Amino acid sequence: MAERNPEAAASGKTGASVVIIGGGVTGLSAGWWLARSGVDVLVLDKGIVGWEASGRNGGGATHAYSPFFMEEQRLWPQMDELLGYPTEYQRHRIRVALDDAQMERFNRIAAIADGQGFKCDYLDRKNLAELVPLVGDNAVGGLFCHYGGHANPQRTTQAYAWALEDHGGRILQHATVTGITVKAGKVCEVVTDRGRFGCEILVIAAGPQTGLLAAMLGAELPLAPARVEMIVTEPVPLMRYGGVDGNGLYGRQTLRGNLAYGGGPHEWIEIDGMQTPPRVTTSLLRHLGRRLAEMFPKAAHVRIIRSWGGIVENTPDGRPVIDRLQDPSNAVLATMSSVGFGLSPATGRVIMELVRDGGCSFANLTPISLARFRGLPADWRERLGWIPVPMTMPAAADAAR
Ligand SMILES: Cc1cc2nc3c(=O)[nH]c(=O)nc-3n(C[C@H](O)[C@H](O)[C@H](O)COP(=O)(O)OP(=O)(O)OC[C@H]3O[C@@H](n4cnc5c(N)ncnc54)[C@H](O)[C@@H]3O)c2cc1C
């Protein structure tokens, strides 16, 4: 994605009231919320905006277990209008069950949604087949969620970036942050390979690299990166609802008819410094293809035309961290633990309020504060079984599965 005005971003005015490290959906949404409320903001990215997980994900926006669920659901239907650019947001989600155990799990989903005022309908095999013509006789039923949805990740990332610039915010791409200067208990400057940028407040929203950058401020943010893959098929006739998942898969039918799906297992990896690890295509995609054909037997003949890998950031309890540090007191950390796309309209607003007001007016941030990891044993990754596999040896990774 091109900077509209790279020279303006790089030269002339250096620094901003708020500097944000990371041009993924988290940093861009925060930057957009800040810019539209009149704050002078600069987003720095080591690559191009949306090149990492933010532009590579399944586009799902249905996170009923998140403290930001209500805000996620409130904001998404308005985002095209608020941003002024299309996100391809589509409402509703249908879950397909291929056995009774999968159907059983829907009870929990329905209960969590119901507790927050959102309804679900159970679908028998006949009703499911009417709504999702690609399912086969192996489906036992489904769940229709009168909430949730999905959007196009690339369009959404671009929309945030353009909308941020429309409000006077700036984006500088290909600027890797290598240091952060702290004076008298406050961050005063961000050091990059394209110069130094002064700031009054710093937001670190650097996805899997957030922990490495937080460490420059003396903060310990436990994060384990993992590689996941997605596949895209040739287009098939459009279904009435594109947001259908199940059988361990997440994803959507695009507006052009392609089936775009991902889903475990995670390949635990190491990230060396600020580098992004290689993304060779592994045999993960064979598992995805098989599970997709099981969920949609009537599309089992269509070919996979593309696949890609992306890196997800994971905290030990799978919940995001959004926190304003006490020391230095002008730094905010934000990392989303694999659910950052759907939550981004809401998390950007949280970050804006933390920057501007020091707190959040619409959600309790205590459960997602950094303090919950105090005393975490050093070998937490091993205890969870999140053992990295060599990135360059897909055959070995496959054998370990
Ligand atoms: C295949 C896949 C499927 C997914 N499916 C879903 C889904 O359906 N729904 C959902 O909600 N979430 C999903 N996710 C997770 C979601 O994509 C992420 O949680 C979200 O994109 C995180 O956004 P972010 O902006 O916090 O981080 P990122 O997108 O990782 O962006 C961080 C940015 O920081 C930059 N950066 C890092 N270090 C530096 C540095 N030193 N200097 C400058 N810049 C730096 C990077 O270049 C990057 O652009 C999925 C992820 C993947 C990979």
Tab-separated table of C-alpha atoms and ligand atoms in Angstrom:
chain	number	residue	atom	x	y	z
A	1	MET	CA	0.000	0.000	0.000
A	2	ALA	CA	1.509	3.300	-1.032
A	3	GLU	CA	1.979	6.295	1.173
A	4	ARG	CA	-0.037	9.100	-0.353
A	5	ASN	CA	2.543	11.681	0.587
A	6	PRO	CA	5.799	9.994	1.567
A	7	GLU	CA	7.875	13.152	1.478
A	8	ALA	CA	5.577	14.960	3.898
A	9	ALA	CA	5.771	11.983	6.233
A	10	ALA	CA	9.549	11.680	6.056
A	11	SER	CA	10.735	15.244	6.005
A	12	GLY	CA	9.798	18.633	7.336
A	13	LYS	CA	8.049	18.044	10.602
A	14	THR	CA	9.656	15.233	12.567
A	15	GLY	CA	7.816	13.696	15.437
A	16	ALA	CA	4.248	14.199	16.571
A	17	SER	CA	2.222	14.526	19.746
A	18	VAL	CA	1.535	10.795	19.508
A	19	VAL	CA	3.867	8.403	17.727
A	20	ILE	CA	2.497	4.911	17.062
A	21	ILE	CA	4.833	2.021	16.273
A	22	GLY	CA	3.012	-0.412	13.984
A	23	GLY	CA	0.857	0.113	10.920
A	24	GLY	CA	-1.394	-2.898	11.403
A	25	VAL	CA	-5.088	-2.559	12.198
A	26	THR	CA	-4.410	-1.833	15.880
A	27	GLY	CA	-1.993	1.044	15.282
A	28	LEU	CA	-3.932	2.414	12.326
A	29	SER	CA	-7.297	2.295	14.070
A	30	ALA	CA	-5.786	4.033	17.111
A	31	GLY	CA	-4.160	6.599	14.821
A	32	TRP	CA	-7.423	7.189	12.977
A	33	TRP	CA	-9.420	7.649	16.199
A	34	LEU	CA	-6.766	10.043	17.502
A	35	ALA	CA	-6.474	12.022	14.251
A	36	ARG	CA	-10.254	12.401	13.941
A	37	SER	CA	-10.333	13.796	17.469
A	38	GLY	CA	-7.773	16.417	16.450
A	39	VAL	CA	-4.569	14.842	17.797
A	40	ASP	CA	-1.322	15.178	15.828
A	41	VAL	CA	-0.325	11.564	15.129
A	42	LEU	CA	2.441	9.737	13.251
A	43	VAL	CA	2.411	5.985	12.522
A	44	LEU	CA	5.765	4.292	11.855
A	45	ASP	CA	6.049	0.881	10.216
A	46	LYS	CA	9.086	-1.191	9.353
A	47	GLY	CA	7.385	-2.368	6.171
A	48	ILE	CA	4.169	-1.280	4.528
A	49	VAL	CA	0.890	-0.900	6.360
A	50	GLY	CA	-1.162	-4.078	6.641
A	51	TRP	CA	1.604	-6.322	5.310
A	52	GLU	CA	1.640	-8.494	8.425
A	53	ALA	CA	-1.276	-10.274	10.161
A	54	SER	CA	-3.592	-7.306	9.615
A	55	GLY	CA	-3.748	-7.842	5.867
A	56	ARG	CA	-3.546	-11.650	5.952
A	57	ASN	CA	-6.286	-12.731	8.329
A	58	GLY	CA	-9.687	-14.365	8.068
A	59	GLY	CA	-11.576	-11.098	8.502
A	60	GLY	CA	-13.738	-12.432	11.355
A	61	ALA	CA	-15.441	-9.903	13.646
A	62	THR	CA	-17.351	-12.098	16.096
A	63	HIS	CA	-15.627	-12.089	19.490
A	64	ALA	CA	-18.371	-12.698	22.032
A	65	TYR	CA	-15.902	-13.566	24.822
A	66	SER	CA	-13.988	-10.279	24.540
A	67	PRO	CA	-14.516	-7.315	26.874
A	68	PHE	CA	-14.828	-5.260	23.666
A	69	PHE	CA	-17.551	-7.424	22.086
A	70	MET	CA	-20.364	-4.887	22.528
A	71	GLU	CA	-18.248	-2.125	21.031
A	72	GLU	CA	-17.077	-4.409	18.207
A	73	GLN	CA	-20.697	-5.175	17.337
A	74	ARG	CA	-21.789	-1.541	17.670
A	75	LEU	CA	-19.053	-0.108	15.506
A	76	TRP	CA	-18.645	-2.525	12.579
A	77	PRO	CA	-21.966	-1.726	10.852
A	78	GLN	CA	-20.945	1.967	10.894
A	79	MET	CA	-17.323	1.594	9.813
A	80	ASP	CA	-17.704	2.236	6.079
A	81	GLU	CA	-19.466	5.469	6.846
A	82	LEU	CA	-17.139	6.510	9.660
A	83	LEU	CA	-13.999	5.757	7.640
A	84	GLY	CA	-15.342	6.973	4.312
A	85	TYR	CA	-13.973	3.884	2.518
A	86	PRO	CA	-15.370	0.351	2.006
A	87	THR	CA	-14.364	-2.484	4.322
A	88	GLU	CA	-16.728	-5.041	2.682
A	89	TYR	CA	-18.263	-5.652	6.113
A	90	GLN	CA	-21.054	-8.271	6.091
A	91	ARG	CA	-23.206	-9.004	9.103
A	92	HIS	CA	-24.123	-12.413	10.651
A	93	ARG	CA	-22.275	-15.671	11.096
A	94	ILE	CA	-23.344	-19.273	10.576
A	95	ARG	CA	-21.550	-22.118	12.302
A	96	VAL	CA	-21.676	-25.603	10.783
A	97	ALA	CA	-21.486	-28.762	12.941
A	98	LEU	CA	-20.308	-32.044	11.437
A	99	ASP	CA	-20.911	-34.102	14.582
A	100	ASP	CA	-22.771	-33.949	17.873
A	101	ALA	CA	-19.679	-32.802	19.806
A	102	GLN	CA	-19.345	-29.760	17.513
A	103	MET	CA	-23.090	-29.094	17.895
A	104	GLU	CA	-22.742	-29.360	21.669
A	105	ARG	CA	-20.119	-26.590	21.672
A	106	PHE	CA	-22.671	-24.227	20.147
A	107	ASN	CA	-24.583	-24.234	23.441
A	108	ARG	CA	-21.701	-22.380	25.059
A	109	ILE	CA	-21.438	-19.871	22.198
A	110	ALA	CA	-25.186	-19.262	22.332
A	111	ALA	CA	-25.110	-18.816	26.134
A	112	ILE	CA	-22.273	-16.246	26.009
A	113	ALA	CA	-24.075	-14.265	23.301
A	114	ASP	CA	-27.420	-14.526	25.056
A	115	GLY	CA	-25.862	-13.150	28.253
A	116	GLN	CA	-24.973	-10.016	26.311
A	117	GLY	CA	-28.313	-9.597	24.577
A	118	PHE	CA	-27.482	-11.262	21.246
A	119	LYS	CA	-29.571	-14.116	19.865
A	120	CYS	CA	-28.703	-17.338	18.054
A	121	ASP	CA	-31.017	-19.818	16.292
A	122	TYR	CA	-30.269	-23.534	16.079
A	123	LEU	CA	-30.513	-24.888	12.542
A	124	ASP	CA	-31.497	-28.449	11.694
A	125	ARG	CA	-29.895	-30.137	8.701
A	126	LYS	CA	-32.630	-28.953	6.331
A	127	ASN	CA	-32.540	-25.308	7.464
A	128	LEU	CA	-28.751	-25.318	7.350
A	129	ALA	CA	-28.713	-26.675	3.778
A	130	GLU	CA	-31.155	-23.953	2.715
A	131	LEU	CA	-28.897	-21.196	4.087
A	132	VAL	CA	-25.565	-22.804	3.180
A	133	PRO	CA	-25.975	-24.715	-0.099
A	134	LEU	CA	-22.375	-26.004	-0.034
A	135	VAL	CA	-22.875	-28.243	3.027
A	136	GLY	CA	-23.502	-31.974	2.550
A	137	ASP	CA	-25.291	-34.836	4.283
A	138	ASN	CA	-22.421	-35.102	6.784
A	139	ALA	CA	-23.558	-31.865	8.507
A	140	VAL	CA	-25.715	-32.529	11.567
A	141	GLY	CA	-26.906	-28.929	12.048
A	142	GLY	CA	-25.763	-25.397	12.652
A	143	LEU	CA	-26.100	-22.150	14.523
A	144	PHE	CA	-27.243	-18.865	13.015
A	145	CYS	CA	-25.834	-15.911	14.957
A	146	HIS	CA	-27.867	-12.708	14.753
A	147	TYR	CA	-24.657	-10.804	15.357
A	148	GLY	CA	-21.010	-10.933	14.310
A	149	GLY	CA	-19.703	-10.658	10.803
A	150	HIS	CA	-16.616	-10.287	8.699
A	151	ALA	CA	-14.826	-7.773	6.512
A	152	ASN	CA	-12.037	-7.712	3.932
A	153	PRO	CA	-8.745	-7.315	5.863
A	154	GLN	CA	-6.848	-5.579	3.070
A	155	ARG	CA	-9.619	-3.156	2.273
A	156	THR	CA	-10.084	-2.429	5.973
A	157	THR	CA	-6.402	-1.766	6.603
A	158	GLN	CA	-6.256	0.548	3.611
A	159	ALA	CA	-9.440	2.287	4.756
A	160	TYR	CA	-7.944	2.994	8.210
A	161	ALA	CA	-4.757	4.351	6.601
A	162	TRP	CA	-6.542	6.650	4.168
A	163	ALA	CA	-9.029	7.844	6.780
A	164	LEU	CA	-6.178	8.594	9.202
A	165	GLU	CA	-4.483	10.710	6.544
A	166	ASP	CA	-7.771	12.431	5.685
A	167	HIS	CA	-7.814	13.703	9.277
A	168	GLY	CA	-4.241	14.997	9.049
A	169	GLY	CA	-2.451	11.979	10.537
A	170	ARG	CA	0.826	10.846	8.980
A	171	ILE	CA	2.222	7.421	8.111
A	172	LEU	CA	5.871	6.674	7.497
A	173	GLN	CA	6.534	3.263	5.964
A	174	HIS	CA	9.883	1.436	5.784
A	175	ALA	CA	10.988	2.965	9.090
A	176	THR	CA	12.164	0.323	11.552
A	177	VAL	CA	12.178	1.378	15.175
A	178	THR	CA	15.490	0.412	16.753
A	179	GLY	CA	15.429	2.391	19.988
A	180	ILE	CA	13.311	4.473	22.329
A	181	THR	CA	14.745	7.377	24.325
A	182	VAL	CA	13.416	7.935	27.846
A	183	LYS	CA	14.254	11.062	29.855
A	184	ALA	CA	13.011	11.935	33.342
A	185	GLY	CA	10.580	8.978	33.361
A	186	LYS	CA	9.022	9.807	29.999
A	187	VAL	CA	9.483	8.633	26.437
A	188	CYS	CA	10.677	11.630	24.453
A	189	GLU	CA	11.878	10.147	21.192
A	190	VAL	CA	11.678	7.114	18.921
A	191	VAL	CA	14.818	6.114	17.045
A	192	THR	CA	14.441	4.547	13.582
A	193	ASP	CA	16.646	3.741	10.613
A	194	ARG	CA	15.088	6.802	8.959
A	195	GLY	CA	15.736	9.273	11.721
A	196	ARG	CA	14.506	10.257	15.163
A	197	PHE	CA	10.928	11.232	15.953
A	198	GLY	CA	10.033	13.162	19.083
A	199	CYS	CA	6.725	12.471	20.837
A	200	GLU	CA	4.684	13.356	23.896
A	201	ILE	CA	3.054	9.926	24.014
A	202	LEU	CA	4.183	6.631	22.488
A	203	VAL	CA	1.891	3.752	21.479
A	204	ILE	CA	3.507	0.400	20.733
A	205	ALA	CA	1.171	-1.698	18.576
A	206	ALA	CA	3.734	-3.816	16.773
A	207	GLY	CA	1.987	-7.198	16.723
A	208	PRO	CA	4.397	-10.035	17.598
A	209	GLN	CA	7.241	-7.504	18.026
A	210	THR	CA	5.411	-5.583	20.760
A	211	GLY	CA	7.227	-7.540	23.471
A	212	LEU	CA	10.670	-6.742	22.031
A	213	LEU	CA	9.855	-3.030	21.881
A	214	ALA	CA	8.259	-3.059	25.352
A	215	ALA	CA	11.510	-4.535	26.683
A	216	MET	CA	13.269	-1.327	25.557
A	217	LEU	CA	11.144	0.403	28.209
A	218	GLY	CA	11.905	-2.228	30.845
A	219	ALA	CA	8.408	-3.771	30.544
A	220	GLU	CA	7.975	-7.531	30.306
A	221	LEU	CA	5.232	-8.518	27.883
A	222	PRO	CA	5.111	-12.302	27.378
A	223	LEU	CA	4.290	-13.076	23.739
A	224	ALA	CA	4.751	-16.179	21.612
A	225	PRO	CA	4.546	-15.773	17.851
A	226	ALA	CA	3.025	-18.523	15.742
A	227	ARG	CA	2.718	-19.055	12.040
A	228	VAL	CA	-0.722	-19.851	10.594
A	229	GLU	CA	-1.906	-20.282	7.021
A	230	MET	CA	-4.894	-19.465	4.869
A	231	ILE	CA	-6.097	-20.898	1.579
A	232	VAL	CA	-8.279	-19.374	-1.133
A	233	THR	CA	-10.234	-21.385	-3.700
A	234	GLU	CA	-11.517	-20.504	-7.127
A	235	PRO	CA	-14.832	-18.655	-6.915
A	236	VAL	CA	-18.085	-20.563	-6.443
A	237	PRO	CA	-21.609	-19.090	-6.688
A	238	LEU	CA	-22.272	-16.569	-3.934
A	239	MET	CA	-24.091	-17.901	-0.899
A	240	ARG	CA	-26.670	-15.748	0.863
A	241	TYR	CA	-24.367	-15.463	3.892
A	242	GLY	CA	-20.629	-15.391	3.304
A	243	GLY	CA	-19.716	-15.702	6.979
A	244	VAL	CA	-19.833	-19.461	7.455
A	245	ASP	CA	-17.357	-21.458	9.515
A	246	GLY	CA	-16.963	-24.745	11.376
A	247	ASN	CA	-14.830	-27.911	11.461
A	248	GLY	CA	-12.035	-25.934	13.147
A	249	LEU	CA	-11.896	-23.365	10.317
A	250	TYR	CA	-12.434	-19.614	10.279
A	251	GLY	CA	-12.952	-17.508	7.186
A	252	ARG	CA	-15.482	-16.302	4.700
A	253	GLN	CA	-16.699	-16.345	1.151
A	254	THR	CA	-15.367	-13.205	-0.494
A	255	LEU	CA	-17.644	-10.915	-2.492
A	256	ARG	CA	-16.103	-12.441	-5.614
A	257	GLY	CA	-17.099	-15.960	-4.500
A	258	ASN	CA	-13.725	-17.350	-3.356
A	259	LEU	CA	-13.678	-19.443	-0.203
A	260	ALA	CA	-10.934	-17.962	2.023
A	261	TYR	CA	-10.238	-20.121	5.079
A	262	GLY	CA	-7.668	-20.685	7.782
A	263	GLY	CA	-7.498	-22.480	11.106
A	264	GLY	CA	-4.964	-24.264	13.299
A	265	PRO	CA	-2.677	-25.819	14.085
A	266	HIS	CA	-0.274	-23.087	15.099
A	267	GLU	CA	3.401	-23.506	14.242
A	268	TRP	CA	5.243	-21.989	17.167
A	269	ILE	CA	8.237	-19.989	15.978
A	270	GLU	CA	10.948	-17.631	17.176
A	271	ILE	CA	11.242	-14.094	15.859
A	272	ASP	CA	14.777	-12.870	15.583
A	273	GLY	CA	14.874	-9.183	16.535
A	274	MET	CA	12.834	-6.985	14.197
A	275	GLN	CA	12.940	-9.460	11.338
A	276	THR	CA	9.874	-11.152	9.950
A	277	PRO	CA	10.466	-14.901	9.595
A	278	PRO	CA	10.248	-16.577	6.177
A	279	ARG	CA	6.800	-17.746	5.174
A	280	VAL	CA	7.328	-20.876	3.153
A	281	THR	CA	4.153	-22.685	2.211
A	282	THR	CA	3.939	-25.808	4.319
A	283	SER	CA	1.724	-28.828	4.276
A	284	LEU	CA	-0.582	-27.017	6.733
A	285	LEU	CA	-2.595	-26.101	3.677
A	286	ARG	CA	-3.299	-29.788	2.940
A	287	HIS	CA	-5.056	-30.017	6.315
A	288	LEU	CA	-6.988	-26.831	5.577
A	289	GLY	CA	-8.070	-28.115	2.169
A	290	ARG	CA	-9.248	-31.416	3.629
A	291	ARG	CA	-11.262	-29.758	6.391
A	292	LEU	CA	-12.799	-27.266	3.968
A	293	ALA	CA	-13.889	-30.115	1.671
A	294	GLU	CA	-15.441	-31.852	4.699
A	295	MET	CA	-17.366	-28.716	5.658
A	296	PHE	CA	-18.401	-27.902	2.066
A	297	PRO	CA	-18.596	-31.261	0.212
A	298	LYS	CA	-20.399	-29.565	-2.659
A	299	ALA	CA	-17.305	-27.434	-3.242
A	300	ALA	CA	-14.814	-30.289	-2.769
A	301	HIS	CA	-13.953	-30.172	-6.486
A	302	VAL	CA	-12.821	-26.514	-6.568
A	303	ARG	CA	-9.119	-25.782	-6.723
A	304	ILE	CA	-7.013	-23.910	-4.193
A	305	ILE	CA	-5.590	-20.970	-6.122
A	306	ARG	CA	-3.629	-19.145	-3.401
A	307	SER	CA	-2.248	-19.648	0.074
A	308	TRP	CA	-0.208	-17.566	2.461
A	309	GLY	CA	1.198	-17.610	5.950
A	310	GLY	CA	0.909	-14.950	8.618
A	311	ILE	CA	2.292	-14.503	12.104
A	312	VAL	CA	-0.087	-14.288	15.040
A	313	GLU	CA	0.856	-12.849	18.412
A	314	ASN	CA	-0.177	-14.894	21.453
A	315	THR	CA	-0.244	-13.998	25.136
A	316	PRO	CA	-0.165	-16.859	27.688
A	317	ASP	CA	-3.928	-16.601	28.361
A	318	GLY	CA	-4.964	-15.746	24.815
A	319	ARG	CA	-6.349	-12.344	25.776
A	320	PRO	CA	-5.134	-8.971	24.494
A	321	VAL	CA	-2.949	-6.563	26.423
A	322	ILE	CA	-3.869	-2.891	26.283
A	323	ASP	CA	-2.203	-0.969	29.057
A	324	ARG	CA	-0.708	2.400	29.819
A	325	LEU	CA	2.559	1.926	31.677
A	326	GLN	CA	3.300	3.649	34.958
A	327	ASP	CA	6.966	4.051	34.193
A	328	PRO	CA	7.465	5.587	31.705
A	329	SER	CA	4.031	7.082	32.182
A	330	ASN	CA	3.504	8.194	28.604
A	331	ALA	CA	3.678	4.792	26.879
A	332	VAL	CA	0.776	2.536	25.871
A	333	LEU	CA	1.244	-1.130	24.903
A	334	ALA	CA	-1.304	-2.872	22.690
A	335	THR	CA	-1.142	-6.431	21.379
A	336	MET	CA	-4.188	-8.479	20.485
A	337	SER	CA	-3.401	-12.178	20.868
A	338	SER	CA	-4.789	-13.364	17.524
A	339	VAL	CA	-8.144	-11.584	17.551
A	340	GLY	CA	-7.039	-8.083	16.648
A	341	PHE	CA	-8.771	-7.666	13.322
A	342	GLY	CA	-12.377	-7.936	14.436
A	343	LEU	CA	-11.763	-5.974	17.587
A	344	SER	CA	-9.831	-3.189	15.856
A	345	PRO	CA	-12.618	-0.587	15.635
A	346	ALA	CA	-13.056	-0.945	19.407
A	347	THR	CA	-9.403	-1.339	20.418
A	348	GLY	CA	-8.427	1.770	18.466
A	349	ARG	CA	-10.999	3.682	20.473
A	350	VAL	CA	-9.686	2.190	23.739
A	351	ILE	CA	-6.154	3.291	22.858
A	352	MET	CA	-7.346	6.777	21.932
A	353	GLU	CA	-9.038	7.134	25.325
A	354	LEU	CA	-6.004	5.761	27.187
A	355	VAL	CA	-3.787	8.272	25.389
A	356	ARG	CA	-6.149	11.213	25.748
A	357	ASP	CA	-7.899	10.562	29.067
A	358	GLY	CA	-5.750	7.946	30.807
A	359	GLY	CA	-8.662	5.450	31.045
A	360	CYS	CA	-11.438	3.781	29.070
A	361	SER	CA	-15.046	4.937	29.335
A	362	PHE	CA	-16.748	1.832	27.906
A	363	ALA	CA	-14.842	-1.274	29.069
A	364	ASN	CA	-13.011	-2.559	32.128
A	365	LEU	CA	-9.334	-2.828	31.207
A	366	THR	CA	-8.199	-4.637	34.367
A	367	PRO	CA	-8.536	-8.158	32.863
A	368	ILE	CA	-6.282	-7.160	29.971
A	369	SER	CA	-3.652	-5.244	31.906
A	370	LEU	CA	-0.011	-6.294	31.939
A	371	ALA	CA	-0.118	-6.834	35.711
A	372	ARG	CA	-1.878	-10.176	35.297
A	373	PHE	CA	1.391	-11.723	34.089
A	374	ARG	CA	3.395	-10.691	37.142
A	375	GLY	CA	5.207	-13.753	38.514
A	376	LEU	CA	4.794	-15.747	35.302
A	377	PRO	CA	7.420	-18.526	35.296
A	378	ALA	CA	10.240	-17.990	32.797
A	379	ASP	CA	9.446	-21.308	31.071
A	380	TRP	CA	5.764	-20.473	30.473
A	381	ARG	CA	6.009	-21.377	26.793
A	382	GLU	CA	7.348	-24.858	27.544
A	383	ARG	CA	4.664	-25.383	30.204
A	384	LEU	CA	1.992	-24.576	27.618
A	385	GLY	CA	3.658	-26.855	25.072
A	386	TRP	CA	4.288	-23.925	22.712
A	387	ILE	CA	7.618	-25.246	21.465
A	388	PRO	CA	9.051	-23.534	18.357
A	389	VAL	CA	9.678	-25.629	15.241
A	390	PRO	CA	12.409	-24.819	12.704
A	391	MET	CA	10.872	-22.445	10.134
A	392	THR	CA	12.895	-23.734	7.202
A	393	MET	CA	11.952	-27.393	7.614
A	394	PRO	CA	8.277	-27.845	6.795
A	395	ALA	CA	8.690	-31.616	6.623
A	396	ALA	CA	9.930	-31.718	10.231
A	397	ALA	CA	7.119	-29.422	11.322
A	398	ASP	CA	4.629	-31.725	9.678
A	399	ALA	CA	6.078	-34.806	11.311
A	400	ALA	CA	5.715	-33.209	14.740
A	401	ARG	CA	1.965	-32.768	14.262
B	1	LIG	C1	-3.943	-16.159	8.998
B	1	LIG	C2	-4.518	-15.309	10.083
B	1	LIG	C3	-5.886	-15.344	10.329
B	1	LIG	C4	-6.446	-14.522	11.315
B	1	LIG	N1	-7.811	-14.469	11.422
B	1	LIG	C5	-8.366	-13.530	12.239
B	1	LIG	C6	-9.773	-13.322	12.231
B	1	LIG	O1	-10.520	-13.955	11.487
B	1	LIG	N2	-10.278	-12.375	13.076
B	1	LIG	C7	-9.474	-11.620	13.896
B	1	LIG	O2	-9.998	-10.793	14.634
B	1	LIG	N3	-8.136	-11.785	13.903
B	1	LIG	C8	-7.568	-12.707	13.082
B	1	LIG	N4	-6.208	-12.859	13.049
B	1	LIG	C9	-5.387	-12.074	13.980
B	1	LIG	C10	-5.252	-10.635	13.522
B	1	LIG	O3	-4.884	-10.572	12.167
B	1	LIG	C11	-4.218	-9.930	14.392
B	1	LIG	O4	-4.558	-10.081	15.758
B	1	LIG	C12	-4.175	-8.452	14.069
B	1	LIG	O5	-4.004	-8.229	12.696
B	1	LIG	C13	-3.059	-7.793	14.854
B	1	LIG	O6	-2.954	-6.475	14.387
B	1	LIG	P1	-1.804	-5.551	14.925
B	1	LIG	O7	-1.947	-4.252	14.228
B	1	LIG	O8	-1.861	-5.548	16.417
B	1	LIG	O9	-0.452	-6.298	14.526
B	1	LIG	P2	0.203	-6.562	13.070
B	1	LIG	O10	-0.795	-6.737	12.003
B	1	LIG	O11	1.195	-7.656	13.291
B	1	LIG	O12	0.943	-5.203	12.777
B	1	LIG	C14	2.071	-4.807	13.518
B	1	LIG	C15	2.891	-3.879	12.641
B	1	LIG	O13	4.013	-3.445	13.407
B	1	LIG	C16	5.102	-3.329	12.531
B	1	LIG	N5	6.344	-3.394	13.308
B	1	LIG	C17	6.804	-4.419	14.048
B	1	LIG	N6	7.999	-4.125	14.586
B	1	LIG	C18	8.301	-2.869	14.176
B	1	LIG	C19	9.416	-2.000	14.383
B	1	LIG	N7	10.458	-2.366	15.131
B	1	LIG	N8	9.385	-0.770	13.804
B	1	LIG	C20	8.341	-0.379	13.037
B	1	LIG	N9	7.278	-1.171	12.806
B	1	LIG	C21	7.252	-2.400	13.369
B	1	LIG	C22	4.943	-4.493	11.565
B	1	LIG	O14	5.624	-4.263	10.339
B	1	LIG	C23	3.428	-4.568	11.395
B	1	LIG	O15	2.976	-3.893	10.234
B	1	LIG	C24	-5.608	-13.690	12.110
B	1	LIG	C25	-4.227	-13.661	11.868
B	1	LIG	C26	-3.680	-14.442	10.858
B	1	LIG	C27	-2.201	-14.366	10.585
